[in-house]
């Protein structure tokens, strides 16, 4: 009965209002590439009409930038040189498994919001019972398993990310599956085949996270079971050999981007995100203390599962600021199942004979940030943080996102364009260009890449959408193009916020307090 309630609640949180808001920029990148995979057999950055890039703003001067704002080929050549995609515009910045998942759903359900998001919400739902199984199997406690599952589904940002057409939920799912397979191999007497398979599949949807996790698991195996040294080495060699072609294909050894700030700054922000949204550092330190203190008396499955979980969190704490450009919550949110598992283990160890205290402590962790607060003295809160010292403010975000009806600028603008724009009308937009590519058949100009903003070889833009709240685009290019024509503003009440359905706390702009988005129609050639 308790399991059914937990899983039912997870389903409500993951599926309720799933299509209320349209895809935002990052989600649409996955969905557009999935659609192109269906059309071309592989994800293509350019389909002959619209270009998709990695959405990283460069710092080129205006004169240099203007060389690629006109004809499509100049922009394509530039982004090939940047490493976004191959010379034939085949996408290589993310693994293709992510797009294959979305493509299968879109093929089945159509090019819709539900078609894009459903498989990822299902992956989030599957993660909950699998985490329950992992904890109950290796900690031998129904209560600990229930605690872990409840801590997971009441993590607001894990739920919000799991509802996205993006890799977050699938990566969480494969993290749990990999831990289960690792346990079956290491102390379950099974072969390493399932572990290698899970890690391989995980790489195909998120090669950024799987590598440090697999590395620490192999290290844990080598240190803990020295008698099986060569068996472990052989398994690692097989996995490395099967992944090597993909490392080459995705050009992972030559990746690089201009990082935001120093490594120390990114590390502090990442530590803040981990402490606030994955597992409080105080809880993690308490887990390590009890693990060391009871090392000899703990059953092997329990001891090794907890030590592996601690190693995963520690590895990601250093890995993420090293290989990423920014410190987004989305980069650590996939580790929430491990954080929930370790927290449940701690509560089991502290209050094993009094589950009322264990559940009361879990409630404190769910509803308050009190155990996260001390670390803020070292890892100061970022500018975007709007939390409270008394309660977890993100629970309100969870409620509003799932059960509320906030205006969605993407949905409002796209629905209007669907009714008023001909399929051949060109649309100029400075940001959130990718949702337009997914929902509309039109040629789309602009975005961070400024693709064809000043292209004179084709029809001039018929419509323009400008987010004045966006400060990370090349405004002079858009201003020049706007000045070339006469525009009639459209009185559409769409909020001007930087992002659409962005699940990160930094994207939590209140659309109800925002000014109207600028949407206009060109009127200077015959009044069309």
Short mmCIF file of C-alpha atoms in Angstrom, two decimals:
data_model
loop_
_atom_site.label_atom_id
_atom_site.label_comp_id
_atom_site.label_asym_id
_atom_site.label_seq_id
_atom_site.Cartn_x
_atom_site.Cartn_y
_atom_site.Cartn_z
CA UNK A 1 0.00 0.00 0.00
CA UNK A 2 2.75 2.46 0.95
CA UNK A 3 4.63 1.72 -2.26
CA UNK A 4 1.53 2.35 -4.36
CA UNK A 5 0.98 5.70 -2.64
CA UNK A 6 4.59 6.76 -3.21
CA UNK A 7 4.62 5.72 -6.86
CA UNK A 8 1.18 7.24 -7.46
CA UNK A 9 2.32 10.54 -5.99
CA UNK A 10 5.41 10.41 -8.20
CA UNK A 11 3.20 9.88 -11.25
CA UNK A 12 1.02 12.87 -10.34
CA UNK A 13 4.04 15.14 -9.89
CA UNK A 14 5.65 13.98 -13.13
CA UNK A 15 2.62 13.93 -15.45
CA UNK A 16 0.14 16.50 -14.14
CA UNK A 17 0.05 19.48 -16.51
CA UNK A 18 2.96 18.07 -18.52
CA UNK A 19 1.83 19.87 -21.69
CA UNK A 20 0.65 23.08 -20.00
CA UNK A 21 3.75 24.96 -21.19
CA UNK A 22 5.50 24.58 -24.51
CA UNK A 23 9.09 23.43 -24.84
CA UNK A 24 11.70 26.05 -24.04
CA UNK A 25 15.06 26.53 -25.78
CA UNK A 26 17.02 23.60 -24.33
CA UNK A 27 14.14 21.16 -24.63
CA UNK A 28 13.45 22.26 -28.18
CA UNK A 29 17.08 21.57 -29.12
CA UNK A 30 16.51 17.91 -28.22
CA UNK A 31 13.13 17.79 -29.97
CA UNK A 32 14.28 19.51 -33.18
CA UNK A 33 17.27 17.19 -33.52
CA UNK A 34 14.95 14.23 -32.90
CA UNK A 35 12.64 15.38 -35.69
CA UNK A 36 15.60 15.74 -38.03
CA UNK A 37 16.81 12.28 -37.05
CA UNK A 38 13.47 10.94 -38.20
CA UNK A 39 13.77 12.87 -41.47
CA UNK A 40 17.46 12.40 -42.31
CA UNK A 41 18.42 9.29 -40.33
CA UNK A 42 20.75 11.31 -38.11
CA UNK A 43 20.47 14.56 -36.12
CA UNK A 44 21.35 17.45 -38.42
CA UNK A 45 22.20 20.95 -37.24
CA UNK A 46 21.02 22.40 -40.57
CA UNK A 47 18.02 21.13 -42.51
CA UNK A 48 18.37 23.52 -45.44
CA UNK A 49 16.16 26.09 -43.74
CA UNK A 50 17.01 26.51 -40.05
CA UNK A 51 20.28 26.21 -38.12
CA UNK A 52 20.73 24.83 -34.61
CA UNK A 53 23.90 25.58 -32.60
CA UNK A 54 24.96 24.99 -29.00
CA UNK A 55 23.68 28.39 -27.84
CA UNK A 56 27.01 29.67 -26.57
CA UNK A 57 27.52 33.39 -27.11
CA UNK A 58 30.89 34.37 -28.58
CA UNK A 59 32.72 37.61 -27.96
CA UNK A 60 33.49 38.61 -31.56
CA UNK A 61 33.48 42.28 -32.49
CA UNK A 62 30.57 43.51 -34.58
CA UNK A 63 32.55 43.67 -37.82
CA UNK A 64 33.67 40.05 -37.49
CA UNK A 65 30.24 38.89 -36.40
CA UNK A 66 28.58 40.60 -39.39
CA UNK A 67 30.46 38.32 -41.79
CA UNK A 68 28.22 35.42 -40.79
CA UNK A 69 24.85 37.14 -40.26
CA UNK A 70 23.96 37.10 -43.97
CA UNK A 71 24.32 33.95 -46.07
CA UNK A 72 23.78 30.57 -44.39
CA UNK A 73 27.06 29.02 -45.49
CA UNK A 74 29.21 31.58 -43.66
CA UNK A 75 27.46 30.75 -40.40
CA UNK A 76 27.67 27.00 -41.04
CA UNK A 77 31.40 27.20 -41.77
CA UNK A 78 31.97 29.20 -38.59
CA UNK A 79 30.15 26.75 -36.33
CA UNK A 80 31.85 23.77 -37.96
CA UNK A 81 35.15 25.41 -37.04
CA UNK A 82 33.83 25.95 -33.50
CA UNK A 83 33.12 22.22 -33.22
CA UNK A 84 29.33 22.37 -32.87
CA UNK A 85 28.80 19.83 -35.64
CA UNK A 86 30.59 18.05 -38.46
CA UNK A 87 31.23 19.48 -41.94
CA UNK A 88 28.02 17.94 -43.28
CA UNK A 89 26.23 19.53 -40.24
CA UNK A 90 25.76 16.17 -38.50
CA UNK A 91 25.32 16.97 -34.81
CA UNK A 92 28.06 15.83 -32.44
CA UNK A 93 27.74 18.01 -29.35
CA UNK A 94 25.50 15.54 -27.50
CA UNK A 95 25.17 11.76 -27.85
CA UNK A 96 22.50 10.54 -30.22
CA UNK A 97 20.73 8.22 -27.82
CA UNK A 98 18.99 11.25 -26.35
CA UNK A 99 17.52 12.15 -29.74
CA UNK A 100 16.62 8.54 -30.53
CA UNK A 101 14.47 8.39 -27.39
CA UNK A 102 12.65 11.60 -28.30
CA UNK A 103 12.36 10.55 -31.95
CA UNK A 104 10.64 7.27 -31.07
CA UNK A 105 8.07 9.10 -28.98
CA UNK A 106 7.50 11.83 -31.57
CA UNK A 107 7.07 9.17 -34.25
CA UNK A 108 4.41 7.52 -32.11
CA UNK A 109 2.62 10.58 -30.67
CA UNK A 110 3.33 13.26 -33.24
CA UNK A 111 5.35 16.48 -33.20
CA UNK A 112 3.67 17.73 -30.03
CA UNK A 113 4.60 18.75 -26.52
CA UNK A 114 3.47 15.38 -25.18
CA UNK A 115 5.41 13.54 -27.87
CA UNK A 116 8.60 15.31 -26.85
CA UNK A 117 8.28 15.11 -23.06
CA UNK A 118 6.54 11.81 -22.36
CA UNK A 119 9.51 9.38 -22.54
CA UNK A 120 11.55 11.55 -20.20
CA UNK A 121 8.76 11.80 -17.64
CA UNK A 122 8.42 8.01 -17.88
CA UNK A 123 12.15 7.66 -17.22
CA UNK A 124 11.71 9.83 -14.12
CA UNK A 125 8.85 7.65 -12.96
CA UNK A 126 10.87 4.45 -13.50
CA UNK A 127 13.71 5.87 -11.41
CA UNK A 128 11.53 5.95 -8.28
CA UNK A 129 10.76 2.19 -7.93
CA UNK A 130 14.29 1.32 -9.05
CA UNK A 131 15.76 3.48 -6.29
CA UNK A 132 13.31 1.83 -3.87
CA UNK A 133 14.55 -1.58 -5.02
CA UNK A 134 18.23 -0.60 -4.75
CA UNK A 135 17.88 0.67 -1.18
CA UNK A 136 15.67 -2.15 0.07
CA UNK A 137 17.88 -4.80 -1.53
CA UNK A 138 21.18 -3.58 -0.12
CA UNK A 139 20.12 -1.91 3.13
CA UNK A 140 17.58 -4.60 4.01
CA UNK A 141 14.99 -2.07 5.11
CA UNK A 142 11.57 -1.23 3.72
CA UNK A 143 11.49 2.01 5.71
CA UNK A 144 14.83 3.16 4.31
CA UNK A 145 13.63 2.41 0.77
CA UNK A 146 10.43 4.35 1.36
CA UNK A 147 12.39 7.26 2.82
CA UNK A 148 14.72 7.37 -0.19
CA UNK A 149 11.82 7.34 -2.65
CA UNK A 150 9.94 10.08 -0.77
CA UNK A 151 13.05 12.26 -0.50
CA UNK A 152 13.51 11.86 -4.26
CA UNK A 153 9.99 12.78 -5.34
CA UNK A 154 9.84 15.75 -2.97
CA UNK A 155 13.01 17.21 -4.42
CA UNK A 156 11.40 20.05 -6.35
CA UNK A 157 14.10 20.62 -8.92
CA UNK A 158 14.57 16.92 -9.62
CA UNK A 159 10.87 16.66 -10.45
CA UNK A 160 10.92 19.82 -12.58
CA UNK A 161 13.97 18.60 -14.51
CA UNK A 162 12.52 15.11 -14.92
CA UNK A 163 9.50 16.64 -16.70
CA UNK A 164 11.76 18.11 -19.39
CA UNK A 165 12.53 16.84 -22.89
CA UNK A 166 16.18 16.59 -21.96
CA UNK A 167 18.70 14.09 -20.60
CA UNK A 168 18.17 14.75 -16.87
CA UNK A 169 15.67 12.01 -16.01
CA UNK A 170 17.25 9.43 -18.33
CA UNK A 171 20.66 10.10 -16.79
CA UNK A 172 19.20 9.67 -13.29
CA UNK A 173 17.58 6.43 -14.42
CA UNK A 174 20.84 5.03 -15.80
CA UNK A 175 22.72 6.17 -12.70
CA UNK A 176 20.45 3.99 -10.56
CA UNK A 177 20.52 1.12 -13.07
CA UNK A 178 24.32 1.27 -13.20
CA UNK A 179 24.53 1.09 -9.40
CA UNK A 180 22.14 -1.89 -9.37
CA UNK A 181 24.15 -3.65 -12.07
CA UNK A 182 27.41 -2.84 -10.28
CA UNK A 183 26.09 -4.43 -7.08
CA UNK A 184 24.97 -7.57 -8.96
CA UNK A 185 28.45 -7.85 -10.43
CA UNK A 186 30.53 -7.05 -7.37
CA UNK A 187 28.72 -8.84 -4.56
CA UNK A 188 25.90 -10.61 -6.31
CA UNK A 189 28.06 -13.17 -8.05
CA UNK A 190 26.97 -12.15 -11.55
CA UNK A 191 29.11 -11.25 -14.56
CA UNK A 192 30.01 -7.66 -15.44
CA UNK A 193 27.90 -7.77 -18.62
CA UNK A 194 24.89 -5.92 -17.19
CA UNK A 195 27.10 -3.27 -15.63
CA UNK A 196 28.98 -2.71 -18.91
CA UNK A 197 25.68 -2.56 -20.81
CA UNK A 198 24.12 -0.01 -18.41
CA UNK A 199 27.21 2.19 -18.44
CA UNK A 200 27.37 1.98 -22.25
CA UNK A 201 23.72 2.99 -22.60
CA UNK A 202 24.18 5.80 -20.10
CA UNK A 203 27.04 7.17 -22.20
CA UNK A 204 24.70 7.31 -25.20
CA UNK A 205 22.46 9.85 -23.44
CA UNK A 206 24.88 11.72 -21.16
CA UNK A 207 28.58 11.21 -21.68
CA UNK A 208 29.37 14.12 -19.37
CA UNK A 209 28.24 12.40 -16.17
CA UNK A 210 28.82 8.71 -16.75
CA UNK A 211 32.61 8.96 -17.05
CA UNK A 212 33.45 10.10 -13.48
CA UNK A 213 30.84 7.78 -11.98
CA UNK A 214 32.14 4.72 -13.80
CA UNK A 215 35.71 5.73 -12.93
CA UNK A 216 34.99 5.84 -9.19
CA UNK A 217 33.07 2.56 -9.34
CA UNK A 218 36.00 0.80 -11.00
CA UNK A 219 38.34 2.37 -8.45
CA UNK A 220 36.07 1.18 -5.63
CA UNK A 221 36.12 -2.32 -7.09
CA UNK A 222 39.91 -2.37 -7.42
CA UNK A 223 40.47 -1.13 -3.86
CA UNK A 224 37.80 -3.23 -2.18
CA UNK A 225 38.26 -6.56 -3.92
CA UNK A 226 41.96 -6.91 -4.75
CA UNK A 227 41.56 -10.63 -5.46
CA UNK A 228 39.46 -9.78 -8.52
CA UNK A 229 41.94 -7.23 -9.85
CA UNK A 230 42.29 -8.68 -13.35
CA UNK A 231 38.57 -9.37 -13.65
CA UNK A 232 37.91 -5.71 -12.91
CA UNK A 233 40.60 -4.55 -15.32
CA UNK A 234 39.15 -6.76 -18.05
CA UNK A 235 35.67 -5.31 -17.54
CA UNK A 236 37.08 -1.79 -17.70
CA UNK A 237 38.98 -2.62 -20.88
CA UNK A 238 35.84 -3.99 -22.55
CA UNK A 239 33.80 -0.91 -21.61
CA UNK A 240 36.58 1.42 -22.78
CA UNK A 241 36.90 -0.43 -26.09
CA UNK A 242 33.16 -0.22 -26.77
CA UNK A 243 33.07 3.49 -25.95
CA UNK A 244 36.24 4.48 -27.82
CA UNK A 245 34.57 4.82 -31.27
CA UNK A 246 32.01 7.20 -29.79
CA UNK A 247 34.67 9.23 -27.99
CA UNK A 248 36.30 9.68 -31.39
CA UNK A 249 33.02 10.36 -33.23
CA UNK A 250 31.86 13.02 -30.77
CA UNK A 251 35.38 14.48 -30.69
CA UNK A 252 35.42 14.48 -26.88
CA UNK A 253 39.18 14.81 -26.60
CA UNK A 254 39.17 18.19 -28.35
CA UNK A 255 36.25 19.85 -26.62
CA UNK A 256 36.70 23.28 -25.14
CA UNK A 257 34.78 26.47 -24.43
CA UNK A 258 35.48 29.71 -22.65
CA UNK A 259 34.59 29.03 -19.04
CA UNK A 260 32.64 31.46 -16.91
CA UNK A 261 34.92 32.67 -14.11
CA UNK A 262 37.68 30.68 -12.45
CA UNK A 263 37.58 27.01 -11.52
CA UNK A 264 37.30 28.00 -7.86
CA UNK A 265 34.26 30.18 -8.54
CA UNK A 266 32.54 27.44 -10.51
CA UNK A 267 33.45 24.90 -7.81
CA UNK A 268 31.91 27.06 -5.08
CA UNK A 269 28.73 27.55 -7.08
CA UNK A 270 28.57 23.84 -7.85
CA UNK A 271 29.11 23.03 -4.17
CA UNK A 272 26.30 25.43 -3.32
CA UNK A 273 23.99 23.66 -5.80
CA UNK A 274 24.93 20.23 -4.46
CA UNK A 275 24.44 21.33 -0.86
CA UNK A 276 21.07 22.96 -1.54
CA UNK A 277 19.49 20.58 -4.04
CA UNK A 278 21.22 17.17 -3.91
CA UNK A 279 22.44 16.46 -0.36
CA UNK A 280 23.43 18.91 2.39
CA UNK A 281 27.16 18.80 3.07
CA UNK A 282 26.45 18.26 6.78
CA UNK A 283 24.42 15.18 5.91
CA UNK A 284 27.18 13.94 3.62
CA UNK A 285 29.80 14.39 6.35
CA UNK A 286 27.58 12.56 8.84
CA UNK A 287 27.23 9.67 6.37
CA UNK A 288 31.01 9.44 5.98
CA UNK A 289 31.51 9.56 9.75
CA UNK A 290 29.05 6.73 10.43
CA UNK A 291 30.40 4.73 7.51
CA UNK A 292 33.94 4.88 8.88
CA UNK A 293 32.84 4.27 12.46
CA UNK A 294 30.79 1.17 11.62
CA UNK A 295 32.88 -0.03 8.69
CA UNK A 296 33.71 -3.46 10.08
CA UNK A 297 30.25 -4.20 11.41
CA UNK A 298 28.31 -3.21 8.31
CA UNK A 299 27.16 -5.92 5.90
CA UNK A 300 29.24 -5.88 2.72
CA UNK A 301 26.39 -4.86 0.35
CA UNK A 302 25.36 -2.01 2.62
CA UNK A 303 28.92 -0.81 3.23
CA UNK A 304 29.91 -0.86 -0.42
CA UNK A 305 26.67 0.72 -1.65
CA UNK A 306 27.09 3.63 0.75
CA UNK A 307 30.80 4.05 -0.01
CA UNK A 308 30.08 4.00 -3.75
CA UNK A 309 27.37 6.64 -3.29
CA UNK A 310 29.72 8.88 -1.31
CA UNK A 311 32.40 8.47 -4.00
CA UNK A 312 29.92 9.41 -6.75
CA UNK A 313 28.91 12.65 -5.00
CA UNK A 314 32.56 13.54 -4.28
CA UNK A 315 33.64 12.83 -7.86
CA UNK A 316 30.87 14.97 -9.37
CA UNK A 317 31.72 17.81 -6.97
CA UNK A 318 35.15 18.12 -8.59
CA UNK A 319 34.31 16.92 -12.11
CA UNK A 320 31.47 19.30 -12.94
CA UNK A 321 33.33 22.61 -12.42
CA UNK A 322 36.28 21.13 -14.32
CA UNK A 323 34.48 20.19 -17.53
CA UNK A 324 31.55 22.61 -17.66
CA UNK A 325 31.42 26.26 -18.62
CA UNK A 326 28.81 27.31 -16.05
CA UNK A 327 27.57 25.91 -12.75
CA UNK A 328 23.93 25.15 -13.45
CA UNK A 329 21.75 23.11 -11.10
CA UNK A 330 20.91 20.90 -14.09
CA UNK A 331 24.47 19.52 -14.05
CA UNK A 332 24.16 18.07 -10.53
CA UNK A 333 20.43 17.32 -10.38
CA UNK A 334 20.84 13.86 -11.89
CA UNK A 335 22.67 12.80 -8.69
CA UNK A 336 19.61 13.41 -6.49
CA UNK A 337 18.73 9.67 -6.30
CA UNK A 338 22.16 9.03 -4.76
CA UNK A 339 21.68 11.93 -2.36
CA UNK A 340 18.29 10.52 -1.36
CA UNK A 341 19.79 7.06 -0.86
CA UNK A 342 22.59 8.33 1.39
CA UNK A 343 20.21 10.50 3.40
CA UNK A 344 17.82 7.58 3.93
CA UNK A 345 20.74 5.42 5.09
CA UNK A 346 21.80 8.09 7.58
CA UNK A 347 18.28 8.35 9.01
CA UNK A 348 18.08 4.58 9.23
CA UNK A 349 21.34 4.47 11.17
CA UNK A 350 20.41 7.33 13.48
CA UNK A 351 16.79 6.39 14.18
CA UNK A 352 16.57 2.73 13.22
CA UNK A 353 14.46 1.89 16.25
CA UNK A 354 12.20 4.93 16.07
CA UNK A 355 10.86 5.50 12.58
CA UNK A 356 8.68 8.38 13.73
CA UNK A 357 11.87 10.39 14.36
CA UNK A 358 13.30 9.23 11.04
CA UNK A 359 10.24 10.46 9.13
CA UNK A 360 10.15 13.67 11.15
CA UNK A 361 13.79 14.30 10.24
CA UNK A 362 13.00 13.56 6.58
CA UNK A 363 10.19 16.12 6.75
CA UNK A 364 12.63 18.71 8.09
CA UNK A 365 14.94 18.01 5.16
CA UNK A 366 12.09 18.21 2.65
CA UNK A 367 10.47 21.40 3.91
CA UNK A 368 13.37 23.40 5.35
CA UNK A 369 16.91 24.34 4.24
CA UNK A 370 18.25 24.33 7.80
CA UNK A 371 20.91 21.66 7.25
CA UNK A 372 22.04 23.37 4.05
CA UNK A 373 22.33 26.81 5.66
CA UNK A 374 25.74 26.48 7.41
CA UNK A 375 27.63 25.95 4.14
CA UNK A 376 26.43 29.30 2.81
CA UNK A 377 29.08 30.88 5.04
CA UNK A 378 31.70 29.36 2.70
CA UNK A 379 29.90 28.85 -0.61
CA UNK A 380 27.93 32.08 -0.84
CA UNK A 381 24.58 31.99 -2.56
CA UNK A 382 24.61 33.05 -6.24
CA UNK A 383 22.83 36.22 -7.31
CA UNK A 384 19.86 34.28 -8.63
CA UNK A 385 19.17 32.51 -5.32
CA UNK A 386 15.91 33.65 -3.72
CA UNK A 387 15.55 31.03 -1.01
CA UNK A 388 14.37 31.43 2.54
CA UNK A 389 16.06 30.54 5.83
CA UNK A 390 12.83 29.05 7.16
CA UNK A 391 11.35 26.96 4.35
CA UNK A 392 12.29 25.56 0.95
CA UNK A 393 11.06 28.22 -1.43
CA UNK A 394 11.35 25.86 -4.40
CA UNK A 395 8.32 23.93 -3.14
CA UNK A 396 6.27 26.91 -4.26
CA UNK A 397 7.94 26.69 -7.68
CA UNK A 398 6.98 23.02 -7.83
CA UNK A 399 3.37 23.80 -6.94
CA UNK A 400 3.10 26.68 -9.41
CA UNK A 401 4.73 24.75 -12.25
CA UNK A 402 2.59 21.64 -11.92
CA UNK A 403 -0.74 22.88 -10.62
CA UNK A 404 -0.64 26.57 -11.51
CA UNK A 405 -1.50 28.35 -14.75
CA UNK A 406 1.23 30.90 -15.34
CA UNK A 407 1.36 32.56 -18.77
CA UNK A 408 3.87 30.91 -21.09
CA UNK A 409 5.46 33.31 -23.61
CA UNK A 410 6.40 30.53 -26.01
CA UNK A 411 2.92 29.06 -26.12
CA UNK A 412 1.22 32.46 -26.51
CA UNK A 413 3.55 33.62 -29.30
CA UNK A 414 3.65 30.30 -31.17
CA UNK A 415 -0.13 29.80 -31.08
CA UNK A 416 -0.60 33.33 -32.47
CA UNK A 417 1.96 32.75 -35.24
CA UNK A 418 0.38 29.42 -36.11
CA UNK A 419 -2.86 31.26 -36.87
CA UNK A 420 -1.43 34.40 -38.50
CA UNK A 421 1.79 33.43 -40.30
CA UNK A 422 1.98 31.65 -43.65
CA UNK A 423 4.37 28.66 -43.65
CA UNK A 424 6.85 30.58 -45.84
CA UNK A 425 6.87 33.76 -43.72
CA UNK A 426 10.28 34.36 -42.19
CA UNK A 427 10.41 35.09 -38.46
CA UNK A 428 13.18 37.08 -36.77
CA UNK A 429 13.75 36.31 -33.10
CA UNK A 430 16.63 37.10 -30.77
CA UNK A 431 16.20 34.15 -28.38
CA UNK A 432 14.02 31.07 -27.85
CA UNK A 433 14.29 30.47 -31.60
CA UNK A 434 14.38 26.67 -31.27
CA UNK A 435 10.80 26.24 -29.95
CA UNK A 436 9.63 28.04 -33.10
CA UNK A 437 11.55 25.51 -35.20
CA UNK A 438 9.82 22.63 -33.44
CA UNK A 439 6.25 23.89 -33.51
CA UNK A 440 6.20 25.92 -36.76
CA UNK A 441 7.19 25.19 -40.39
CA UNK A 442 8.61 28.69 -40.92
CA UNK A 443 12.16 29.80 -41.68
CA UNK A 444 13.58 31.17 -38.42
CA UNK A 445 16.27 33.85 -38.28
CA UNK A 446 18.36 34.96 -35.34
CA UNK A 447 18.97 33.34 -31.99
CA UNK A 448 22.30 33.61 -30.20
CA UNK A 449 23.94 32.47 -33.46
CA UNK A 450 22.39 35.51 -35.29
CA UNK A 451 21.71 33.13 -38.16
CA UNK A 452 20.65 35.00 -41.33
CA UNK A 453 19.59 38.08 -39.37
CA UNK A 454 20.82 40.30 -42.22
CA UNK A 455 20.27 37.92 -45.13
CA UNK A 456 19.24 39.93 -48.22
CA UNK A 457 19.20 36.93 -50.55
CA UNK A 458 15.81 35.70 -49.36
CA UNK A 459 12.55 37.27 -48.29
CA UNK A 460 12.89 39.79 -45.48
CA UNK A 461 11.39 38.78 -42.13
CA UNK A 462 7.62 39.11 -41.95
CA UNK A 463 7.44 38.89 -38.15
CA UNK A 464 9.80 39.76 -35.32
CA UNK A 465 9.90 38.63 -31.69
CA UNK A 466 12.32 40.37 -29.33
CA UNK A 467 12.98 39.51 -25.71
CA UNK A 468 14.33 42.71 -24.19
CA UNK A 469 14.98 40.78 -20.99
CA UNK A 470 17.75 38.81 -22.75
CA UNK A 471 21.21 40.30 -22.24
CA UNK A 472 23.29 37.56 -23.88
CA UNK A 473 22.58 38.18 -27.58
CA UNK A 474 24.24 40.50 -30.10
CA UNK A 475 21.72 43.33 -29.95
CA UNK A 476 23.36 45.65 -32.57
CA UNK A 477 22.73 43.07 -35.29
CA UNK A 478 19.03 42.86 -34.46
CA UNK A 479 18.73 46.62 -34.10
CA UNK A 480 20.18 47.17 -37.57
CA UNK A 481 17.74 44.74 -39.12
CA UNK A 482 14.81 46.27 -37.24
CA UNK A 483 15.76 49.74 -38.50
CA UNK A 484 15.53 48.60 -42.14
CA UNK A 485 11.76 48.09 -42.07
CA UNK A 486 8.60 49.53 -40.64
CA UNK A 487 6.93 47.38 -38.00
CA UNK A 488 3.42 47.20 -36.58
CA UNK A 489 3.43 45.90 -32.98
CA UNK A 490 1.02 43.09 -32.21
CA UNK A 491 -0.96 43.63 -28.98
CA UNK A 492 -0.23 40.17 -27.62
CA UNK A 493 -0.05 39.74 -23.87
CA UNK A 494 2.99 37.46 -23.71
CA UNK A 495 5.40 38.07 -20.80
CA UNK A 496 8.94 39.20 -21.65
CA UNK A 497 11.03 36.82 -19.53
CA UNK A 498 14.44 35.46 -20.49
CA UNK A 499 13.33 31.85 -20.75
CA UNK A 500 10.23 29.81 -21.24
CA UNK A 501 9.87 26.65 -19.18
CA UNK A 502 13.41 26.70 -17.73
CA UNK A 503 13.56 24.28 -14.74
CA UNK A 504 16.70 25.80 -13.19
CA UNK A 505 16.22 28.12 -10.20
CA UNK A 506 18.08 30.85 -12.12
CA UNK A 507 15.26 30.74 -14.67
CA UNK A 508 12.57 31.43 -12.11
CA UNK A 509 11.37 34.76 -13.48
CA UNK A 510 7.80 35.66 -12.53
CA UNK A 511 5.91 36.00 -15.85
CA UNK A 512 3.01 37.73 -14.11
CA UNK A 513 5.20 40.73 -13.23
CA UNK A 514 7.00 40.97 -16.60
CA UNK A 515 6.36 43.56 -19.34
CA UNK A 516 4.92 42.42 -22.65
CA UNK A 517 7.07 40.65 -25.21
CA UNK A 518 7.72 42.70 -28.35
CA UNK A 519 6.01 41.02 -31.30
CA UNK A 520 5.52 42.89 -34.55
CA UNK A 521 4.58 42.46 -38.20
CA UNK A 522 6.43 44.11 -41.11
CA UNK A 523 4.12 46.52 -42.96
CA UNK A 524 6.29 48.50 -45.40
CA UNK A 525 5.74 46.57 -48.66
CA UNK A 526 2.16 46.89 -49.70
CA UNK A 527 0.84 46.76 -46.16
CA UNK A 528 0.83 42.97 -45.99
#
